[in-house]
PDB file of C-alpha atoms in Angstrom:
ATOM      1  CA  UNK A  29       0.000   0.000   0.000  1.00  0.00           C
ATOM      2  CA  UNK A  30       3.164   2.518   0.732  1.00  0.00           C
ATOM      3  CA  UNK A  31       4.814   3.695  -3.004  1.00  0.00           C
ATOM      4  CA  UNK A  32       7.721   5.289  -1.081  1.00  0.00           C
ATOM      5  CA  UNK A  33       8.627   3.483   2.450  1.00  0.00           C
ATOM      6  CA  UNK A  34       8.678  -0.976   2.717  1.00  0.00           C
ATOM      7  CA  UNK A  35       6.470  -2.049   6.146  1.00  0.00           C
ATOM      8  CA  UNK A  36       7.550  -4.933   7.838  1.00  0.00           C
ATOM      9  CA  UNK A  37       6.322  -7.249  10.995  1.00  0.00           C
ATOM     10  CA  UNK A  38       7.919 -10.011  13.056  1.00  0.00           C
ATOM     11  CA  UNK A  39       7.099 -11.391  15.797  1.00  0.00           C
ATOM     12  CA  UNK A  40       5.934  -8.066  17.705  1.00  0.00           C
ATOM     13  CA  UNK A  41       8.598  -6.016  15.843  1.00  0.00           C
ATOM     14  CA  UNK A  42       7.677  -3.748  12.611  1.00  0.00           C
ATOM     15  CA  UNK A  43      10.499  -2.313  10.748  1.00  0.00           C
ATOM     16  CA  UNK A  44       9.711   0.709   8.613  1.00  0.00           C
ATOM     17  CA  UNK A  45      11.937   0.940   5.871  1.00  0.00           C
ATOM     18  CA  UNK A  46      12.466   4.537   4.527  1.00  0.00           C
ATOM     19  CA  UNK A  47      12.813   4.006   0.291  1.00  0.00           C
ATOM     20  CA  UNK A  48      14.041   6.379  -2.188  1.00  0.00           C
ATOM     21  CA  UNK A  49      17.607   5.627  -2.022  1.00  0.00           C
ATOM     22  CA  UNK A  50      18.088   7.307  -5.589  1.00  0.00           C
ATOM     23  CA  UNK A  51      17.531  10.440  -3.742  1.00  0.00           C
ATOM     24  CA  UNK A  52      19.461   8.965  -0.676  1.00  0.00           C
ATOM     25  CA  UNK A  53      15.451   8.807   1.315  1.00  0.00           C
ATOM     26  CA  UNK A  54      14.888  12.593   0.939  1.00  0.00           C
ATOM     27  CA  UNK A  55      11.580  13.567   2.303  1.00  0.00           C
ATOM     28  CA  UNK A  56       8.915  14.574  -0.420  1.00  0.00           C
ATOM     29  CA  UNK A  57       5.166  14.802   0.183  1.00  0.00           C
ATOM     30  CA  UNK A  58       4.409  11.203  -0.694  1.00  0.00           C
ATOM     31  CA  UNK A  59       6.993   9.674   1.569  1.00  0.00           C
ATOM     32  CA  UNK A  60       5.886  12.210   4.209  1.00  0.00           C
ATOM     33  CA  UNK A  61       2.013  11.220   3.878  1.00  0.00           C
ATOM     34  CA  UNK A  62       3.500   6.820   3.907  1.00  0.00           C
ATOM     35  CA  UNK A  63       5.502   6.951   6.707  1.00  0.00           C
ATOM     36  CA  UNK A  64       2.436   8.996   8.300  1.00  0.00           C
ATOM     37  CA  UNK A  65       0.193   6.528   7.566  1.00  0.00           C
ATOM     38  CA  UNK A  66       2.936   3.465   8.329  1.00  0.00           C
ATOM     39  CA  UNK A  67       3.438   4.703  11.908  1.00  0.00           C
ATOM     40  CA  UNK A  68      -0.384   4.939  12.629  1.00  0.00           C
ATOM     41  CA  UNK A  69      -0.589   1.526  11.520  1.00  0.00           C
ATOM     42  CA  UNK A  70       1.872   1.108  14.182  1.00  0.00           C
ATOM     43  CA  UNK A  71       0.163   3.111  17.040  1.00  0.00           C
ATOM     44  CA  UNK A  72      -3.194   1.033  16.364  1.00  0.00           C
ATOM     45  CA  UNK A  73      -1.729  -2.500  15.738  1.00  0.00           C
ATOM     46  CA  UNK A  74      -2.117  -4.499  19.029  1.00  0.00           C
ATOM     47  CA  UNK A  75       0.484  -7.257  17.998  1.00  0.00           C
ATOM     48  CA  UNK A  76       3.224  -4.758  17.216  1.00  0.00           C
ATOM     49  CA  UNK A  77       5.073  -3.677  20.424  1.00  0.00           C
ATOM     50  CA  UNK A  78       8.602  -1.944  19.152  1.00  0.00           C
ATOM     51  CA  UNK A  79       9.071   0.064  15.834  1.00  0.00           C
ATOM     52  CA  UNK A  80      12.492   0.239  14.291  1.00  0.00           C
ATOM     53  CA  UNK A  81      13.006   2.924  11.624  1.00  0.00           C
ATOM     54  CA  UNK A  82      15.943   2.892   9.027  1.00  0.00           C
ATOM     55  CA  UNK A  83      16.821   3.607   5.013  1.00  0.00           C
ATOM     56  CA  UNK A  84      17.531   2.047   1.695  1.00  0.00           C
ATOM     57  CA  UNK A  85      20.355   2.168   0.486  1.00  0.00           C
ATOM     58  CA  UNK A  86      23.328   4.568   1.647  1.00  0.00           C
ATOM     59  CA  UNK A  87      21.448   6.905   3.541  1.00  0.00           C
ATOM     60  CA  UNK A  88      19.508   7.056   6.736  1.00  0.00           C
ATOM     61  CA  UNK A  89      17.746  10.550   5.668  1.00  0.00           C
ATOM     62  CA  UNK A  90      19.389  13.400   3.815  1.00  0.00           C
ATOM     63  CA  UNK A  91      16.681  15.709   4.827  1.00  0.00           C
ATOM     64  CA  UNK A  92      14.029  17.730   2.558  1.00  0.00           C
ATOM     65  CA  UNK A  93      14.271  17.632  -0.969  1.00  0.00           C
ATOM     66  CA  UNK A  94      15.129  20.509  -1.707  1.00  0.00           C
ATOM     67  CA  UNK A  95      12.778  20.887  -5.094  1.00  0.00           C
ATOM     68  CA  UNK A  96      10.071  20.961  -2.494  1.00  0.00           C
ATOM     69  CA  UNK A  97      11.922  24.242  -1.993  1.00  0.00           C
ATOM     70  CA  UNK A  98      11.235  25.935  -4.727  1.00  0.00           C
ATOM     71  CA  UNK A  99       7.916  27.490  -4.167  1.00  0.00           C
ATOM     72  CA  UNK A 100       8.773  29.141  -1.304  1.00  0.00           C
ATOM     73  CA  UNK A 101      12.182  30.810  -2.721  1.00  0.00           C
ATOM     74  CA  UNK A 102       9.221  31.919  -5.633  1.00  0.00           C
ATOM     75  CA  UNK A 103       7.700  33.495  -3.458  1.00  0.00           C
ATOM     76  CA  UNK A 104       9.818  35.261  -0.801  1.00  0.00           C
ATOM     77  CA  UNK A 105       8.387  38.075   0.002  1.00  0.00           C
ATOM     78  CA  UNK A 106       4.625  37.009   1.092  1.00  0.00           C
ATOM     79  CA  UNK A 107       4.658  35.082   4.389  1.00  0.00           C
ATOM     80  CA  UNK A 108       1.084  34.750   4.987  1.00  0.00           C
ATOM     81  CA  UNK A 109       1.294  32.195   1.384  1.00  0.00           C
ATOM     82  CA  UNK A 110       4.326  30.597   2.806  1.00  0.00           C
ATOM     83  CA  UNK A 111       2.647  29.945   6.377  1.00  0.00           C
ATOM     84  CA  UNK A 112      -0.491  28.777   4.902  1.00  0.00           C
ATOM     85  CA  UNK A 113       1.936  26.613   2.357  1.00  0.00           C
ATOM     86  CA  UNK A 114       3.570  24.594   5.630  1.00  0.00           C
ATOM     87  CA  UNK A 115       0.390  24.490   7.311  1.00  0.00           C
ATOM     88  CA  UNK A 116      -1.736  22.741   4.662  1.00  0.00           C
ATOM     89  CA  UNK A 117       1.537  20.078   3.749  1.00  0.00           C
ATOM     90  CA  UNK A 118       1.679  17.024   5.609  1.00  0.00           C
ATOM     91  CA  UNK A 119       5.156  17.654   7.722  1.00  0.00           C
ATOM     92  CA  UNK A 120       8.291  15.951   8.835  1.00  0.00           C
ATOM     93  CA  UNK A 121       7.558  17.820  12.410  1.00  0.00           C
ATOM     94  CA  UNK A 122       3.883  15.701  12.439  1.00  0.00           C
ATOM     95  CA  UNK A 123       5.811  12.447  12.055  1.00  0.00           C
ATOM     96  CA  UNK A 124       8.234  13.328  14.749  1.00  0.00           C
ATOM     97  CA  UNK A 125       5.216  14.293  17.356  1.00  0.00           C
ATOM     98  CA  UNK A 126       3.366  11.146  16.718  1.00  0.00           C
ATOM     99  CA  UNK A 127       7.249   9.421  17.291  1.00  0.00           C
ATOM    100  CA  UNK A 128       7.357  10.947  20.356  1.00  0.00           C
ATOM    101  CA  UNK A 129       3.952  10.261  21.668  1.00  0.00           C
ATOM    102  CA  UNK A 130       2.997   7.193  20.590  1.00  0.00           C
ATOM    103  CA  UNK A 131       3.804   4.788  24.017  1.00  0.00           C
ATOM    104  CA  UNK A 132       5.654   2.220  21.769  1.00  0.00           C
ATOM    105  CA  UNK A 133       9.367   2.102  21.519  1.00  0.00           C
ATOM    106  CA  UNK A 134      10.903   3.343  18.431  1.00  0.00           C
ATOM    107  CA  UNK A 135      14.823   2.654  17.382  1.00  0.00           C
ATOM    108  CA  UNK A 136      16.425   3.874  14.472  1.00  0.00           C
ATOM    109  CA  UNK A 137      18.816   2.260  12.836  1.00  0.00           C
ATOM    110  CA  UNK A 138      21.528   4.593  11.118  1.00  0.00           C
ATOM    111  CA  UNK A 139      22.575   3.138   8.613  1.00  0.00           C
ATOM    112  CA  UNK A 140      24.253   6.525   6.982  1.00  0.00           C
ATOM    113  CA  UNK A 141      23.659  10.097   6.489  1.00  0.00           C
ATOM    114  CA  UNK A 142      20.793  11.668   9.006  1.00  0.00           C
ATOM    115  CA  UNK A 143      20.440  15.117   7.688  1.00  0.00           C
ATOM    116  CA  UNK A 144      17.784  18.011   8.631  1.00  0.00           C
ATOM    117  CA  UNK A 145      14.495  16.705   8.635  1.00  0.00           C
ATOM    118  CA  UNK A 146      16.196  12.833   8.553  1.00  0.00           C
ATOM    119  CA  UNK A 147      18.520  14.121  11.251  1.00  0.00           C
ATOM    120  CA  UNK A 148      15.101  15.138  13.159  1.00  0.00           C
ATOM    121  CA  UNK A 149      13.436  11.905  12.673  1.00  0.00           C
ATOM    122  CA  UNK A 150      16.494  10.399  14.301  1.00  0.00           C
ATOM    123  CA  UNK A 151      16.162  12.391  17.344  1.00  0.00           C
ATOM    124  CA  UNK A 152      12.505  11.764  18.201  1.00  0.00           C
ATOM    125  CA  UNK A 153      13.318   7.786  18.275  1.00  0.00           C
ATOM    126  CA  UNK A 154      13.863   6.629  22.037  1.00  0.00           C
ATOM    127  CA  UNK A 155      16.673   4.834  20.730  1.00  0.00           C
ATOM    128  CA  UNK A 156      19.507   5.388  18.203  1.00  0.00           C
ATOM    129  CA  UNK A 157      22.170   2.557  16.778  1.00  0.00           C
ATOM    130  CA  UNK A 158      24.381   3.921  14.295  1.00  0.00           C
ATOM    131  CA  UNK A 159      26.569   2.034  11.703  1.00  0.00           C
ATOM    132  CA  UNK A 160      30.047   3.262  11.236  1.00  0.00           C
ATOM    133  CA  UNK A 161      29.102   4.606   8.412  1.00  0.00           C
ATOM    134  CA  UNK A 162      26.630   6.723  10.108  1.00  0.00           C
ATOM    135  CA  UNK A 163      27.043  10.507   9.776  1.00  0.00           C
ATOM    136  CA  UNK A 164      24.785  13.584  11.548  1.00  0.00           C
ATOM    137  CA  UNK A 165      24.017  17.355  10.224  1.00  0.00           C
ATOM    138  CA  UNK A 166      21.990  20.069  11.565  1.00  0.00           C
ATOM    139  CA  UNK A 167      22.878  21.316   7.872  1.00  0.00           C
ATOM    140  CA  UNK A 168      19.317  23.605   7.843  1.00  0.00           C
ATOM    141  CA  UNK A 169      21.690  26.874   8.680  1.00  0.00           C
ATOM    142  CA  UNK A 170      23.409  25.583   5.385  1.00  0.00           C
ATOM    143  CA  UNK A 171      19.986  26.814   3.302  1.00  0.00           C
ATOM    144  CA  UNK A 172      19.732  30.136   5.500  1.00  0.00           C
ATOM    145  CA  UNK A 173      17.685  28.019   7.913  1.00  0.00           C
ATOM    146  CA  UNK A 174      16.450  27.333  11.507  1.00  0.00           C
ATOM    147  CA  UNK A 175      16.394  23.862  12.681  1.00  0.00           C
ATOM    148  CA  UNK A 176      13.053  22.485  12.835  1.00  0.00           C
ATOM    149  CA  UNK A 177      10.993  19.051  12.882  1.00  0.00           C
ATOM    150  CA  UNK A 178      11.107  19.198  16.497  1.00  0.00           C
ATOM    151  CA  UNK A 179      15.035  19.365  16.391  1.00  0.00           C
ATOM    152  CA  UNK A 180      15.407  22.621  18.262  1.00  0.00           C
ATOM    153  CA  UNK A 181      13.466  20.524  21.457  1.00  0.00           C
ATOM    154  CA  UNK A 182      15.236  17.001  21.183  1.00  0.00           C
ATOM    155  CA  UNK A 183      18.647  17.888  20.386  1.00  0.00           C
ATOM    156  CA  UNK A 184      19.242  20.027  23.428  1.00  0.00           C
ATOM    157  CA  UNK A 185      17.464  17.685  25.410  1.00  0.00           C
ATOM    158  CA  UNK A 186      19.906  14.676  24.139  1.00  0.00           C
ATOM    159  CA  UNK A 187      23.481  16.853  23.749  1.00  0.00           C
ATOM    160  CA  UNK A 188      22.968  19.692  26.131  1.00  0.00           C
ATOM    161  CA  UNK A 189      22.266  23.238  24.970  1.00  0.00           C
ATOM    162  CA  UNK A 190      26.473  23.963  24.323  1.00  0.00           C
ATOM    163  CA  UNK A 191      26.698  20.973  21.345  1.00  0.00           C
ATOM    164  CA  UNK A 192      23.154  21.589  19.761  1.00  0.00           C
ATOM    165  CA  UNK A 193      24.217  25.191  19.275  1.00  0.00           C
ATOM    166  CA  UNK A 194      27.642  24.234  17.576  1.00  0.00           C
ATOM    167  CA  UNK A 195      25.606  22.074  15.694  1.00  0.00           C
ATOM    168  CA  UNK A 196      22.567  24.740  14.759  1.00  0.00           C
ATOM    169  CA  UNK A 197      24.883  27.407  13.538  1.00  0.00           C
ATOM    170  CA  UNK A 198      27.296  25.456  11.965  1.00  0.00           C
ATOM    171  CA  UNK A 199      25.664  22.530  10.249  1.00  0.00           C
ATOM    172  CA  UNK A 200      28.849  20.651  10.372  1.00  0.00           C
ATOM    173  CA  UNK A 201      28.571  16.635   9.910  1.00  0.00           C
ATOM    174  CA  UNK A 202      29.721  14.742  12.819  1.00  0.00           C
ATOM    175  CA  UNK A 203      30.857  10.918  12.038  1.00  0.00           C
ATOM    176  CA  UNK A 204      29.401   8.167  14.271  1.00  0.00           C
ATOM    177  CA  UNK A 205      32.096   7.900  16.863  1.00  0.00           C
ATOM    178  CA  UNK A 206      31.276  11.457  17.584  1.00  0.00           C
ATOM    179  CA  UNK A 207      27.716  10.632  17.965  1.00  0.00           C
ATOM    180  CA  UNK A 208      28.656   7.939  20.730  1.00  0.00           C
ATOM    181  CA  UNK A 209      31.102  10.115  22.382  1.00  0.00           C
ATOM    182  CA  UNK A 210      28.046  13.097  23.074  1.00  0.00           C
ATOM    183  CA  UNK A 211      25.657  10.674  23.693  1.00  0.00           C
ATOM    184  CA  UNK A 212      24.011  11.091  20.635  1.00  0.00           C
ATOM    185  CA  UNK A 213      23.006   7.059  19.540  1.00  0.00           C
ATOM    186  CA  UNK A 214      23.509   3.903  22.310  1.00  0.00           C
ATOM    187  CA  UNK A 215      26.096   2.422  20.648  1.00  0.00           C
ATOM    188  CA  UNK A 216      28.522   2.175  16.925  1.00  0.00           C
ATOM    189  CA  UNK A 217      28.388  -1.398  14.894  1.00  0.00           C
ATOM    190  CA  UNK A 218      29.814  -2.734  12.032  1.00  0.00           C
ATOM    191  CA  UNK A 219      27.837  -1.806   8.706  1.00  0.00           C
ATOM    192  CA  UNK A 220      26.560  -5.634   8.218  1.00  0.00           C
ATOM    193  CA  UNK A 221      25.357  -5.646  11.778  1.00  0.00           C
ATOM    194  CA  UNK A 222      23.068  -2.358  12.198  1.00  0.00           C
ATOM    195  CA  UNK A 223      20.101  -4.876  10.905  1.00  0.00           C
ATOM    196  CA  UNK A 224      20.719  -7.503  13.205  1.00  0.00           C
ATOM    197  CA  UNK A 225      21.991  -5.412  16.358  1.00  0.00           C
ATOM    198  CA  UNK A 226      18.766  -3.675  15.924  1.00  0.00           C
ATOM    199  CA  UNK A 227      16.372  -6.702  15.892  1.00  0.00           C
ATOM    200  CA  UNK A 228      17.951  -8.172  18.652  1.00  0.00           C
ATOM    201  CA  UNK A 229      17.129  -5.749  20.665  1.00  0.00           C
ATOM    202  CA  UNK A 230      14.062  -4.444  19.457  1.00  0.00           C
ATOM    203  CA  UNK A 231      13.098  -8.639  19.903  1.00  0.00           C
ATOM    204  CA  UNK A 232      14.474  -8.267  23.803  1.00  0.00           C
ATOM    205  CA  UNK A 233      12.267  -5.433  24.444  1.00  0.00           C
ATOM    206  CA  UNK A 234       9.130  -6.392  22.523  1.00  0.00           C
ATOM    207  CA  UNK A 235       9.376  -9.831  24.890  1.00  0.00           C
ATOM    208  CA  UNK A 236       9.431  -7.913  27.781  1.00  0.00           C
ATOM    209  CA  UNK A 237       6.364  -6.357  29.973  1.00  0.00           C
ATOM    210  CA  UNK A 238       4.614  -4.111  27.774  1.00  0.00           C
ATOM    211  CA  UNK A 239       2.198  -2.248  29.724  1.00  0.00           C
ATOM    212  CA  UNK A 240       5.705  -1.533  31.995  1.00  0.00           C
ATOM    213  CA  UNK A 241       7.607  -0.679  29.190  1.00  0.00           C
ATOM    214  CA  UNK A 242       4.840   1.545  27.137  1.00  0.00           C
ATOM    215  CA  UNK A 243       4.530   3.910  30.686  1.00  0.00           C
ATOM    216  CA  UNK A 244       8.575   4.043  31.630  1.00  0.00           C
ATOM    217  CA  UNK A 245       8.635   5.576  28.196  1.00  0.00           C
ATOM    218  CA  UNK A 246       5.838   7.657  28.983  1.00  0.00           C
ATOM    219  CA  UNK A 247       7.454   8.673  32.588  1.00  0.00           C
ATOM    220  CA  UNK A 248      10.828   9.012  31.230  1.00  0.00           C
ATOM    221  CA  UNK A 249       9.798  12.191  28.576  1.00  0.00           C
ATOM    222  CA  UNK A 250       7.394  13.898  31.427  1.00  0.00           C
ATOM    223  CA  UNK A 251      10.544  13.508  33.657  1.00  0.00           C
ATOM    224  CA  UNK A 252      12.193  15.607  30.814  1.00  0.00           C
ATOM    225  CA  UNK A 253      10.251  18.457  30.854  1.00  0.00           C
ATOM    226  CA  UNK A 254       8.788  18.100  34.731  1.00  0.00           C
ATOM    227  CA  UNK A 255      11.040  20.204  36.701  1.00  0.00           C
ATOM    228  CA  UNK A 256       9.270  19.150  40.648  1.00  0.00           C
ATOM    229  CA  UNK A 257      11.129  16.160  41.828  1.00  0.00           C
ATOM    230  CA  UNK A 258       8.444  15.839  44.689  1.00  0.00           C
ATOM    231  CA  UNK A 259       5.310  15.995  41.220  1.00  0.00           C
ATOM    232  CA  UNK A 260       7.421  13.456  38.906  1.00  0.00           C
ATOM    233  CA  UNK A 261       7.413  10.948  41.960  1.00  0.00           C
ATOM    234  CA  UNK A 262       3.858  11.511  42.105  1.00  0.00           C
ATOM    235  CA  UNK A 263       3.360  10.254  38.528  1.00  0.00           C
ATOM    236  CA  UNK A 264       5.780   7.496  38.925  1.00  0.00           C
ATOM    237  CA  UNK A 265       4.402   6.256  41.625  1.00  0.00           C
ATOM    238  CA  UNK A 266       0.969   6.426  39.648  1.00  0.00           C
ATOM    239  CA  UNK A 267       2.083   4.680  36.770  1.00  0.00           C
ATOM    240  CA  UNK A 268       3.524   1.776  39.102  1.00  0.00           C
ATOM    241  CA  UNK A 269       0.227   1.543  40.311  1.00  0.00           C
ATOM    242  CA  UNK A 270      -1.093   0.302  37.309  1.00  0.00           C
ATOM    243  CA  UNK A 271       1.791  -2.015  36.826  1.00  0.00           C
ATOM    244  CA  UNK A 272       0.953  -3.962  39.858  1.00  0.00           C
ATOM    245  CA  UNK A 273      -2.478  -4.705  37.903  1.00  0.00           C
ATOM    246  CA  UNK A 274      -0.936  -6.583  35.213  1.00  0.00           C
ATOM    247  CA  UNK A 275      -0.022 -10.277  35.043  1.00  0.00           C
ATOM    248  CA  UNK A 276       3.274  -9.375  33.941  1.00  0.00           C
ATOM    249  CA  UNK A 277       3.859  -8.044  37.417  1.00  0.00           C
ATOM    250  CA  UNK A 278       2.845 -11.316  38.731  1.00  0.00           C
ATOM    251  CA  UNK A 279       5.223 -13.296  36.310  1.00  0.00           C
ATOM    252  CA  UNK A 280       7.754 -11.021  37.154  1.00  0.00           C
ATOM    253  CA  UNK A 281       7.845 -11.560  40.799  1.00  0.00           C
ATOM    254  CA  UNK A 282       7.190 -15.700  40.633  1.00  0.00           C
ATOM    255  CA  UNK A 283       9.844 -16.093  38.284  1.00  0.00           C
ATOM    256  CA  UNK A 284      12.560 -14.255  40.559  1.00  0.00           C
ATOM    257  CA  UNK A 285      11.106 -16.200  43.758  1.00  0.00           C
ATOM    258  CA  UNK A 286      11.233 -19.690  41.867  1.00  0.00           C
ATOM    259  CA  UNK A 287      14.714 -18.876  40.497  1.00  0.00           C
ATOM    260  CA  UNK A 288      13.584 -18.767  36.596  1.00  0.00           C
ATOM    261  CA  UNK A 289      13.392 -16.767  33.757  1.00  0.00           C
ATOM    262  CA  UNK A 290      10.140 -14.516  33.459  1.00  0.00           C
ATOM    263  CA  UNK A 291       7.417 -15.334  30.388  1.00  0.00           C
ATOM    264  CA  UNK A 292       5.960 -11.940  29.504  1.00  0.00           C
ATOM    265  CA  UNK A 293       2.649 -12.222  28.019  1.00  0.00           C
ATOM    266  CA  UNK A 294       2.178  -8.201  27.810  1.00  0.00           C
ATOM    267  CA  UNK A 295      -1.029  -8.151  30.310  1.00  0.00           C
TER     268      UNK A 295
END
C-alpha cells in the first residue's frame, strides 16, 4: 500500500523501511504522507510492540528535498502564502510528534547520512544505533535556515544546549564515533550488523512487559520536561500503580522467587 517506504512485521517487531535511495530517502510529500500513515498503523496495531526505523540504500535521511523548496524561494516576500503553504503540507515535524507520543518504543537504525528533517526523525526515536558509516548534520543553517521538525526541542534535550548550538549554527557533519562520544546514539556497529543489532534488541524489548515498558517511556519524557522532583514521583508512583495490575507483574515476581526466567505475556 506505501509507493515510497517498505512495512515490515515479526514477531511483535515492525520495521519501517524509509525508500528512495536514488535520492538517498529525501523527504517529499508522498513519503511524508507513507511513513504517516505506516506509523499509525503502528500506534493502532495491538500485535506490534517496538518500531524500528531505518533507510535504503546509503542513507539514513538526507533531509528535505530541496525541489520541495522551490515554491517558497518563488515566493519570498509574502509570508502569509508561505505559512499557509507549511500548514496545509503534511510535515516531517507531524511524524516526529506522533514518534514521540505514541507509548511504543521506536529505534532507528543509522545506517548513513541523518540530515535536517532525517537528522530530526532520528532524534525523536527513544533509541539510536548507528553504523560506522553513520554521519549527523543540523545542515538547515546551510539553506539560511532554523532547525526544525522538532530538532530545536530534542537535540538540546539529548546533547545539552552547548553541542546543539555548535551544531545549529554550523551545520557541520559529525561521524558516528562522535555521535557515541556526546551521547548522541547507544552504541557504533559494524555496517553488516546495524540490521541484526537492531532486531535483537528491538526482539528483547518487545518480549518484555509491555504495559511496563509503554509507561517508563511515557514517565521518562514527562521527567524531561517536569522540573518538581516531589510531582514526577507523584506520577511514577501512579504509573507503578497500574503495573501492579498486570499479570506481567505477577510473572515477574514468581519467576525471581522460583529462580527462573520470566514469560511476559504483555497483560
Amino acid at each position: 500500500a506505501y509507493r515510497t517506504v517498505i512495512y515490515e512485521k515479526d514477531g511483535g517487531v515492525a520495521t519501517l523501511t524509509l525508500n528512495r535511495p536514488d535520492r538517498f530517502n529525501a523527504w517529499d510529500e508522498q513519503m511524508t504522507n507513507d511513513a504517516l500513515a505506516a506509523v499509525a498503523e503502528v500506534a493502532q496495531d495491538s500485535e506490534v510492540i517496538v518500531l524500528i526505523i531505518t533507510g535504503a540504500g546509503k542513507a539514513f535521511s538526507a533531509g528535505a528535498d530541496i525541489s520541495r523548496l522551490k515554491g517558497i524561494v518563488d515566493n519570498p516576500r509574502d509570508p502569509r502564502w508561505v505559512q499557509e503553504r507549511v500548514r496545509r503540507t503534511p510535515s516531517v515535524v507531524h511524524l516526529a510528534v506522533k514518534l514521540r507520543s505514541m507509548d511504543k518504543p521506536v529505534i532507528a537504525a543509522v545506517n548513513g547520512i541523518a540530515a535536517g528533517a532525517g537528522f530530526g526523525v532520528a532524534l525523536s526515536c527513544d533509541i539510536r544505533i548507528a553504523s560506522e558509516e553513520a554521519r549527523f548534520s543540523l545542515i538547515f543553517v546551510r539553506r539560511g535556515l532554523i532547525p526544525d521538525s522538532g530538532s530545536t526541542y530534542t537535540l538540546p534535550r539529548v546533547v545539552g544546549m552547548s553541542k546543539a548550538c555548535e551544531m545549529a549554527f554550523t551545520g557541520d557533519i559529525i561521524d558516528a564515533r562522535e555521535a557515541e562520544r556526546i551521547g548522541l546514539v547507544s552504541r557504533v556497529v559494524k555496517s553488516e550488523d546495524l540490521m541484526k543489532v537492531t532486531r535483537e534488541l528491538a526482539q528483547r524489548i518487545a518480549s518484555g512487559p509491555k504495559v511496563a515498558i509503554q509507561l517508563a517511556k511515557r514517565a521518562l519524557y514527562r521527567g524531561i520536561i517536569e522540573t518538581d522532583l516531589a510531582a514526577q514521583s507523584d506520577y511514577e508512583l501512579y504509573l507503578q500503580s497500574l503495573c501492579f495490575q498486570t499479570e506481567d507483574f505477577r510473572e515477574g515476581v514468581m519467576s525471581f522467587l522460583e529462580k527462573r526466567e520470566p514469560t511476559f505475556k504483555g497483560r
